[in-house]
Short mmCIF file of C-alpha atoms in Angstrom, two decimals:
data_model
loop_
_atom_site.label_atom_id
_atom_site.label_comp_id
_atom_site.label_asym_id
_atom_site.label_seq_id
_atom_site.Cartn_x
_atom_site.Cartn_y
_atom_site.Cartn_z
CA MET A 65 42.48 24.79 0.43
CA SER A 66 43.12 21.39 -1.01
CA THR A 67 42.99 19.83 2.48
CA VAL A 68 39.56 21.03 3.03
CA GLU A 69 36.58 18.41 3.57
CA ASP A 70 33.19 19.12 4.45
CA ASP A 71 32.77 16.73 7.37
CA GLY A 72 28.99 16.80 7.47
CA ASP A 73 29.54 13.97 10.55
CA THR A 74 28.48 16.87 13.56
CA ASN A 75 29.59 14.23 16.24
CA SER A 76 33.26 14.01 15.03
CA ILE A 77 34.00 17.98 15.59
CA ARG A 78 37.53 17.77 17.15
CA PHE A 79 39.00 20.56 18.53
CA GLY A 80 42.35 19.31 19.99
CA PRO A 81 44.37 16.36 21.65
CA SER A 82 42.09 15.99 24.65
CA ASN A 83 38.76 15.50 22.48
CA ASP A 84 39.91 13.71 19.66
CA SER A 85 39.27 10.21 19.03
CA GLU A 86 40.51 9.16 16.01
CA GLY A 87 44.24 10.11 15.49
CA GLY A 88 43.52 13.62 13.70
CA SER A 89 44.00 16.75 15.14
CA LYS A 90 42.11 19.27 12.11
CA VAL A 91 40.62 22.13 13.53
CA VAL A 92 36.34 22.30 12.64
CA PHE A 93 35.08 25.55 12.33
CA LEU A 94 32.24 27.47 11.33
CA LEU A 95 32.14 30.25 9.11
CA LYS A 96 29.26 33.10 9.62
CA ALA A 97 29.03 36.24 6.82
CA ALA A 98 28.69 39.59 8.56
CA GLY A 99 28.57 43.17 8.00
CA GLY A 100 26.36 42.36 4.30
CA ALA A 101 29.21 39.07 3.37
CA PRO A 102 27.27 36.78 1.01
CA ILE A 103 26.72 33.97 2.81
CA LEU A 104 28.15 30.61 1.96
CA LYS A 105 26.73 27.51 1.00
CA LYS A 106 29.65 25.59 2.75
CA LYS A 107 29.84 26.72 6.26
CA LYS A 108 31.75 24.03 7.91
CA TRP A 109 35.14 23.65 7.98
CA ALA A 110 38.24 21.33 8.95
CA LEU A 111 42.04 22.38 8.32
CA PRO A 112 45.09 21.12 10.44
CA ARG A 113 46.40 23.05 13.13
CA THR A 114 49.06 24.90 11.72
CA LYS A 115 47.16 26.59 9.03
CA THR A 116 47.13 30.63 9.69
CA ILE A 117 44.33 32.59 9.68
CA GLY A 118 46.22 34.60 6.54
CA HIS A 119 45.83 31.40 4.60
CA ILE A 120 41.81 30.98 4.90
CA VAL A 121 41.47 34.67 4.15
CA GLU A 122 42.95 34.01 1.16
CA PHE A 123 41.60 30.92 0.49
CA LEU A 124 38.49 32.33 1.37
CA LYS A 125 39.41 35.69 -1.19
CA LYS A 126 39.94 33.14 -4.17
CA TYR A 127 37.06 31.27 -3.13
CA MET A 128 34.30 34.40 -2.86
CA HIS A 129 35.58 35.79 -6.05
CA LEU A 130 36.95 38.47 -4.42
CA ASP A 131 38.29 41.57 -6.56
CA THR A 132 42.00 41.60 -6.32
CA GLN A 133 42.22 44.37 -8.57
CA GLN A 134 39.89 46.57 -6.89
CA GLN A 135 41.97 44.92 -3.54
CA GLN A 136 38.84 44.08 -2.11
CA GLN A 137 39.29 42.76 1.24
CA LEU A 138 37.87 40.26 4.13
CA PHE A 139 38.52 40.26 7.20
CA LEU A 140 38.19 37.49 10.31
CA TYR A 141 36.35 37.91 13.21
CA VAL A 142 36.52 35.53 16.54
CA ASN A 143 33.66 36.45 19.37
CA GLN A 144 32.44 38.94 17.13
CA ALA A 145 34.73 41.25 19.16
CA PHE A 146 38.47 40.99 17.48
CA SER A 147 40.98 40.13 14.18
CA PRO A 148 43.79 37.67 14.82
CA ALA A 149 46.84 38.30 13.22
CA LEU A 150 47.05 36.95 10.23
CA ASP A 151 49.93 34.49 10.61
CA THR A 152 47.90 33.09 14.18
CA THR A 153 48.03 29.84 13.54
CA ILE A 154 43.47 28.23 13.61
CA GLY A 155 44.96 25.42 16.18
CA SER A 156 45.81 28.64 18.58
CA VAL A 157 42.32 30.24 17.72
CA ASN A 158 40.61 27.05 18.66
CA ASP A 159 42.23 26.42 22.12
CA CYS A 160 41.73 30.05 23.15
CA PHE A 161 38.14 30.72 21.92
CA SER A 162 36.71 27.83 20.63
CA SER A 163 33.11 27.11 22.80
CA GLU A 164 31.62 23.90 23.78
CA GLY A 165 33.44 21.91 20.99
CA THR A 166 32.61 24.70 18.37
CA LEU A 167 34.63 27.55 16.63
CA VAL A 168 32.97 29.90 15.40
CA LEU A 169 34.28 33.13 12.91
CA HIS A 170 32.66 35.64 11.87
CA TYR A 171 33.76 37.39 8.11
CA ALA A 172 33.16 40.29 5.95
CA LEU A 173 34.00 42.48 3.21
CA THR A 174 34.53 45.87 5.82
CA GLU A 175 35.55 46.39 9.24
CA ALA A 176 32.51 45.23 10.95
CA TRP A 177 34.00 45.37 14.47
CA GLY A 178 37.20 47.53 13.73
CA MET B 94 47.86 38.62 44.22
CA SER B 95 49.38 42.13 45.89
CA THR B 96 48.41 44.99 44.96
CA SER B 97 50.70 47.16 43.33
CA SER B 98 53.51 48.62 45.47
CA ILE B 99 55.81 51.38 44.64
CA ASP B 100 58.47 49.13 43.36
CA ASP B 101 56.04 47.38 40.88
CA LYS B 102 55.47 50.30 39.59
CA ASP B 103 59.02 51.42 38.93
CA ILE B 104 59.25 48.27 36.96
CA THR B 105 56.26 49.19 34.06
CA ARG B 106 57.84 52.86 33.70
CA GLU B 107 61.47 51.22 33.51
CA LEU B 108 59.99 49.04 31.04
CA TRP B 109 58.12 51.66 29.22
CA GLN B 110 61.77 53.69 29.72
CA SER B 111 63.73 50.53 28.11
CA ARG B 112 64.85 51.65 24.31
CA LEU B 113 67.39 50.08 21.45
CA PRO B 114 69.83 51.48 19.62
CA ILE B 115 69.27 50.36 16.52
CA CYS B 116 71.69 50.69 13.16
CA PHE B 117 70.25 50.96 9.81
CA ILE B 118 72.24 50.65 6.71
CA LEU B 119 70.81 50.88 3.30
CA SER B 120 71.05 47.12 1.24
CA ASP B 121 73.97 47.10 -1.02
CA GLU B 122 70.91 46.86 -3.92
CA ASP B 123 69.90 49.44 -3.11
CA MET B 124 72.95 51.33 -2.31
CA SER B 125 74.07 50.88 -6.10
CA LYS B 126 71.22 52.86 -7.28
CA VAL B 127 71.87 55.92 -5.42
CA ASN B 128 71.95 58.87 -7.42
CA ARG B 129 74.37 61.11 -5.10
CA SER B 130 78.10 61.71 -5.00
CA GLU B 131 77.94 60.50 -1.08
CA SER B 132 76.28 56.93 -0.55
CA PRO B 133 74.32 57.16 2.92
CA GLU B 134 75.60 56.95 6.11
CA PRO B 135 73.70 54.58 8.23
CA LEU B 136 71.24 55.54 9.97
CA TYR B 137 71.30 55.50 13.92
CA LEU B 138 67.69 55.89 16.49
CA MET B 139 67.14 54.86 19.20
CA LEU B 140 63.64 53.49 19.85
CA SER B 141 61.14 51.98 22.45
CA ARG B 142 60.89 48.08 22.54
CA HIS B 143 57.20 48.24 22.97
CA SER B 144 56.92 50.35 19.76
CA TYR B 145 56.08 48.87 16.30
CA PHE B 146 58.58 49.37 13.15
CA PRO B 147 55.89 51.04 11.29
CA CYS B 148 55.76 53.77 13.43
CA ILE B 149 58.85 55.12 12.30
CA ILE B 150 59.10 54.09 8.54
CA GLU B 151 58.22 57.57 7.39
CA LYS B 152 61.60 58.69 9.02
CA ILE B 153 63.72 56.38 7.45
CA PHE B 154 61.94 56.31 4.23
CA ARG B 155 62.66 59.92 4.18
CA TYR B 156 66.71 59.85 5.31
CA TYR B 157 66.85 57.08 2.19
CA SER B 158 64.44 59.34 -0.90
CA THR B 159 66.66 62.62 -0.43
CA TYR B 160 69.79 60.47 -1.94
CA TYR B 161 67.37 59.33 -4.80
CA LYS B 162 66.45 62.68 -6.29
CA GLY B 163 64.32 62.38 -9.48
CA ASN B 164 64.23 58.49 -9.30
CA LEU B 165 61.71 57.99 -6.90
CA ASN B 166 58.64 58.73 -10.14
CA ASP B 167 60.60 55.75 -11.86
CA GLN B 168 58.90 53.39 -12.05
CA THR B 169 61.36 50.83 -13.33
CA ASN B 170 63.29 51.92 -10.17
CA SER B 171 60.30 51.37 -7.87
CA ILE B 172 62.05 52.58 -4.98
CA ASN B 173 58.98 54.21 -3.01
CA LEU B 174 57.91 53.73 0.24
CA ASN B 175 55.19 51.03 0.12
CA ASN B 176 58.35 48.67 -1.10
CA LEU B 177 60.25 49.29 1.92
CA TRP B 178 61.24 46.89 4.51
CA LEU B 179 63.63 45.70 6.67
CA GLU B 180 65.88 42.57 7.15
CA TYR B 181 67.90 41.01 9.70
CA GLU B 182 70.20 38.44 8.87
CA SER B 183 68.18 37.59 5.59
CA ILE B 184 64.81 37.45 7.83
CA PRO B 185 62.12 39.88 6.67
CA LEU B 186 61.18 41.46 10.07
CA LYS B 187 57.16 41.34 10.30
CA TRP B 188 56.07 44.53 10.64
CA HIS B 189 53.39 43.87 13.49
CA TYR B 190 55.43 42.55 16.32
CA PRO B 191 57.06 45.07 18.71
CA ILE B 192 60.64 45.81 18.21
CA GLY B 193 61.91 44.62 21.68
CA LEU B 194 60.26 40.87 20.95
CA LEU B 195 62.05 41.28 17.43
CA TYR B 196 65.39 41.75 18.64
CA ASP B 197 65.50 39.35 21.93
CA LEU B 198 63.66 36.64 19.22
CA TYR B 199 66.37 37.26 16.59
CA THR B 200 69.40 38.15 18.13
CA SER B 201 69.56 35.45 20.58
CA SER B 202 68.44 33.10 18.49
CA LEU B 203 71.02 33.57 15.97
CA SER B 204 74.30 34.08 17.88
CA SER B 205 77.16 31.59 18.48
CA SER B 206 77.48 33.28 21.43
CA SER B 207 75.16 34.32 24.77
CA SER B 208 77.71 36.55 25.38
CA VAL B 209 78.50 38.69 22.01
CA SER B 210 76.42 41.91 22.21
CA HIS B 211 74.06 42.52 19.48
CA LEU B 212 73.72 46.79 20.13
CA PRO B 213 73.46 48.47 18.34
CA TRP B 214 71.33 46.21 16.36
CA GLN B 215 72.20 46.28 12.40
CA ILE B 216 69.06 46.32 10.41
CA ILE B 217 68.92 46.41 6.59
CA VAL B 218 67.17 48.66 4.66
CA HIS B 219 65.39 47.77 1.50
CA LEU B 220 63.78 49.92 -0.91
CA SER B 221 62.76 47.23 -3.35
CA LYS B 222 62.47 43.46 -4.41
CA PHE B 223 59.41 43.59 -1.46
CA PRO B 224 59.27 39.59 -0.44
CA GLU B 225 55.52 39.11 -1.44
CA ASN B 226 55.50 36.12 -0.67
CA GLU B 227 56.85 36.18 3.39
CA LEU B 228 55.88 39.72 4.30
CA ILE B 229 52.57 42.45 4.39
CA ARG B 230 53.56 45.44 3.35
CA PHE B 231 54.05 47.96 5.85
CA PRO B 232 50.97 49.49 6.16
CA ASP B 233 50.01 52.81 7.09
CA ILE B 234 49.32 54.67 10.82
CA GLU B 235 45.88 53.34 10.82
CA SER B 236 46.89 49.71 10.21
CA ILE B 237 49.41 49.32 12.82
CA GLU B 238 46.35 50.95 15.45
CA ALA B 239 43.77 49.12 14.09
CA HIS B 240 45.96 45.94 14.59
CA TYR B 241 47.05 47.39 17.94
CA MET B 242 43.73 47.86 19.36
CA THR B 243 42.37 44.18 17.95
CA THR B 244 45.43 42.23 20.20
CA LEU B 245 44.35 44.60 23.25
CA LYS B 246 40.45 43.20 22.20
CA GLU B 247 41.64 39.52 22.21
CA ALA B 248 43.66 40.18 25.46
CA ASP B 249 40.76 42.11 27.28
CA ALA B 250 38.63 38.86 26.04
CA LEU B 251 41.45 36.44 27.20
CA LYS B 252 41.87 38.21 30.96
CA HIS B 253 37.85 39.32 31.19
CA LYS B 254 35.53 38.15 28.21
CA GLY B 255 35.95 41.35 27.07
CA GLN B 256 34.40 43.49 29.25
CA ILE B 257 36.41 45.84 30.27
CA ILE B 258 38.01 46.81 26.35
CA GLY B 259 33.70 46.85 25.43
CA ASP B 260 32.95 49.46 28.22
CA MET B 261 35.44 51.43 27.47
CA GLN B 262 35.09 54.89 25.64
CA LYS B 263 36.26 55.08 21.84
CA ARG B 264 38.03 58.29 23.75
CA ASP B 265 40.13 55.61 26.25
CA HIS B 266 40.76 53.22 23.36
CA LYS B 267 42.91 56.54 21.49
CA GLN B 268 44.37 57.60 24.74
CA LEU B 269 45.78 54.26 24.97
CA TRP B 270 47.28 54.56 21.16
CA ASN B 271 48.17 58.34 21.55
CA SER B 272 50.14 58.09 24.32
CA LEU B 273 52.03 54.88 22.98
CA LEU B 274 52.77 57.20 19.90
CA GLN B 275 54.09 59.68 22.17
CA ASP B 276 55.62 58.24 24.75
CA LYS B 277 53.54 59.44 27.68
CA TYR B 278 53.69 56.95 30.12
CA GLU B 279 51.26 58.46 32.85
CA ALA B 280 48.33 59.46 30.10
CA PHE B 281 48.85 55.38 28.80
CA TRP B 282 48.68 53.83 32.03
CA ASN B 283 46.18 55.78 33.44
CA ILE B 284 43.96 54.31 31.12
CA ASN B 285 45.67 50.83 31.03
CA ILE B 286 45.49 50.06 34.36
CA LYS B 287 41.40 49.45 34.12
CA LEU B 288 42.81 46.58 31.91
CA MET B 289 44.66 45.10 34.90
CA SER B 290 41.51 44.78 37.28
CA TYR B 291 39.65 42.21 38.14
CA THR B 292 36.27 41.21 36.98
CA ASP B 293 33.56 38.17 38.37
CA ASN B 294 34.39 38.05 41.79
CA LEU B 295 38.12 36.43 40.93
CA GLN B 296 40.93 37.81 42.46
CA TYR B 297 43.12 37.37 39.07
CA PHE B 298 42.43 37.72 35.49
CA ARG B 299 40.40 34.95 33.88
CA TYR B 300 43.21 33.76 31.13
CA ILE B 301 46.46 35.30 30.85
CA PRO B 302 47.30 36.64 27.82
CA PHE B 303 50.68 35.35 26.51
CA ARG B 304 52.31 34.18 23.71
CA ILE B 305 55.14 31.97 23.33
CA TYR B 306 58.14 32.59 20.63
CA ILE B 307 60.97 29.78 19.10
CA LEU B 308 62.44 31.03 15.89
CA ASP B 309 61.17 29.06 13.32
CA LYS B 310 58.05 28.14 14.86
CA PRO B 311 54.13 29.81 14.50
CA PHE B 312 53.50 31.30 18.04
CA MET B 313 51.82 29.59 20.00
CA GLN B 314 49.01 30.79 22.58
CA LYS B 315 46.75 28.51 25.07
CA LEU B 316 44.36 28.72 27.52
CA PHE B 317 46.07 29.24 31.40
CA SER B 318 44.81 30.16 34.64
CA PRO B 319 47.05 31.77 36.73
CA TYR B 320 45.79 30.49 39.49
CA ASP B 321 44.73 27.13 40.26
CA ILE B 322 41.74 26.29 42.75
CA GLU B 323 41.96 22.62 42.91
CA GLN B 324 45.26 23.08 44.74
CA ASN B 325 45.14 26.73 45.69
CA LYS B 326 48.08 27.73 44.44
CA TRP B 327 49.48 30.62 41.96
CA MET B 328 50.93 29.32 38.63
CA THR B 329 54.74 30.06 37.93
CA LEU B 330 55.76 31.04 34.65
CA TYR B 331 57.38 27.65 34.61
CA ASP B 332 53.44 26.38 34.99
CA LEU B 333 52.44 28.18 31.87
CA LEU B 334 55.58 27.13 29.52
CA GLN B 335 55.87 23.47 31.00
CA TYR B 336 52.11 23.73 30.23
CA THR B 337 52.43 24.90 26.44
CA LEU B 338 55.42 22.76 25.66
CA ASN B 339 53.66 19.97 26.82
CA HIS B 340 50.51 20.31 24.89
CA GLU B 341 51.97 21.51 21.42
CA VAL B 342 54.06 18.24 22.11
CA GLN B 343 50.75 16.44 22.16
CA CYS B 344 49.51 18.12 18.95
CA GLU B 345 52.12 17.60 16.66
CA LYS B 346 52.51 13.68 17.76
CA LEU B 347 48.41 13.64 16.96
CA ALA B 348 49.45 15.41 13.61
CA ASN B 349 52.53 12.57 13.59
CA GLU B 350 54.68 15.55 12.80
CA LYS B 351 58.57 14.65 12.01
CA LYS B 352 59.71 16.76 14.00
CA ILE B 353 58.55 17.22 17.41
CA LEU B 354 59.61 20.55 19.69
CA ASN B 355 61.58 19.83 22.52
CA ASN B 356 59.72 20.55 25.87
CA ASN B 357 62.23 20.51 28.27
CA ILE B 358 62.41 23.40 29.69
CA GLU B 359 66.28 23.67 30.70
CA ASN B 360 67.00 23.68 27.14
CA TYR B 361 65.89 26.79 26.42
CA ARG B 362 66.18 30.71 27.71
CA VAL B 363 63.17 32.36 28.56
CA ILE B 364 63.78 35.99 27.81
CA ILE B 365 61.02 38.86 28.11
CA HIS B 366 61.52 42.29 27.77
CA GLY B 367 65.20 41.56 27.22
CA VAL B 368 65.59 39.68 31.01
CA GLN B 369 65.47 36.95 32.47
CA PRO B 370 62.68 36.24 34.94
CA PRO B 371 63.12 33.98 37.46
CA LEU B 372 60.59 31.21 36.35
CA HIS B 373 59.09 30.51 39.54
CA SER B 374 57.31 33.93 39.11
CA PRO B 375 53.79 33.83 39.74
CA ILE B 376 51.93 34.84 36.09
CA GLN B 377 49.59 36.63 37.08
CA TRP B 378 51.97 39.30 38.22
CA LEU B 379 53.69 39.08 34.84
CA SER B 380 50.89 39.78 33.38
CA GLU B 381 49.74 43.12 35.29
CA TYR B 382 53.70 44.35 35.41
CA PHE B 383 55.44 42.41 32.49
CA SER B 384 53.16 42.52 29.37
CA TYR B 385 53.84 45.04 26.60
CA PRO B 386 51.19 47.76 26.22
CA ASP B 387 49.24 45.74 23.84
CA ASN B 388 48.62 43.37 27.28
CA PHE B 389 49.78 40.70 26.06
CA LEU B 390 53.17 39.06 28.02
CA HIS B 391 55.54 38.19 24.76
CA ILE B 392 57.60 35.07 25.67
CA CYS B 393 61.00 33.95 23.66
CA LEU B 394 62.69 30.72 23.70
CA ILE B 395 66.25 30.92 22.97
CA GLU B 396 67.20 26.92 22.57
CA ASN B 397 70.34 26.49 24.27
CA GLN B 398 73.03 25.94 21.50
CA MET B 399 74.90 22.52 21.41
CA ARG B 400 78.39 22.91 22.62
#
């Protein structure tokens, strides 16, 4: 994800047209480890609304050096309850499931909430 | 919202029973590798609109694999179930969309005239050259079940903060999926009716689970309440569509997209389950009676052609 930037400024969380002062439209989300998955140093990420969950999964697999030969899988969860379909945009997930301006996604190497 | 009457229940039964006649034709590429004297005839199946293609691909594969006796284990031929994919008018079909949704979205959008009948729906079966970059492989039955269940959980998260599905026993979850697979309407609705109830002293769902599909765009999904407390009125399908399109246009403009969505509803035909529901239908009612078994309203917007 060459477009990912580390947005260290917590005051500039943007989640849609109604709360956007800079004219950008990136979705900021937090990644939290679940089910014994390795903890990422970088927890806060930002992506354009149109990027899909599938895109994030593929990126994280490479970023975390998951073993593609062994077909290691990565699961992303919302509300610690369900996995959005891979062609869902992060914009939709944000619009529907962010809480108080923050979107939290949990990631796991096994089906933590299958 | 009215309690269910005889008529409303009839609608859910009609929807459950709706089928599509589909004609599966082997691709030219794979036809050339057949090693029997006769070429495979097209395979005709009547499929449930709310089912998923992976539920029947074993059947499709078994049918065509008889024409490749001896070739199946040939590595160079790569004819195997794993490489099976379906195509309509050069579009690889996504395995995780209900069959009826795929039909409504693609046959309506790609026709030059809305009066042309697209039945039986002609789909090309490919047994090789899987389009890795465009499609996930048709997974096994367990994966489809997992996909169905997670979609159901998402719907309940929107309707009831996940309380109802969370309180259900595992065997209830199983009953939903198995009745879908085995085409058992009563067994399905015995459980599904619980997901149509109200929580938190509301007389409606907290938010409506819906997705709006326009050709060549990712689907749109937003938070939308079926009741406007301030104005004391029920929201309609029209209200939901207008809100979604307007919100989407706002997002596109903020992202400096070159091509902005047309947010004039008059420009579209609105199709759910192959019919055009009246736009003034209350969205709460549609959510209760017109959702797919995954509890989502899958709504197709077909752009009217310029004449």
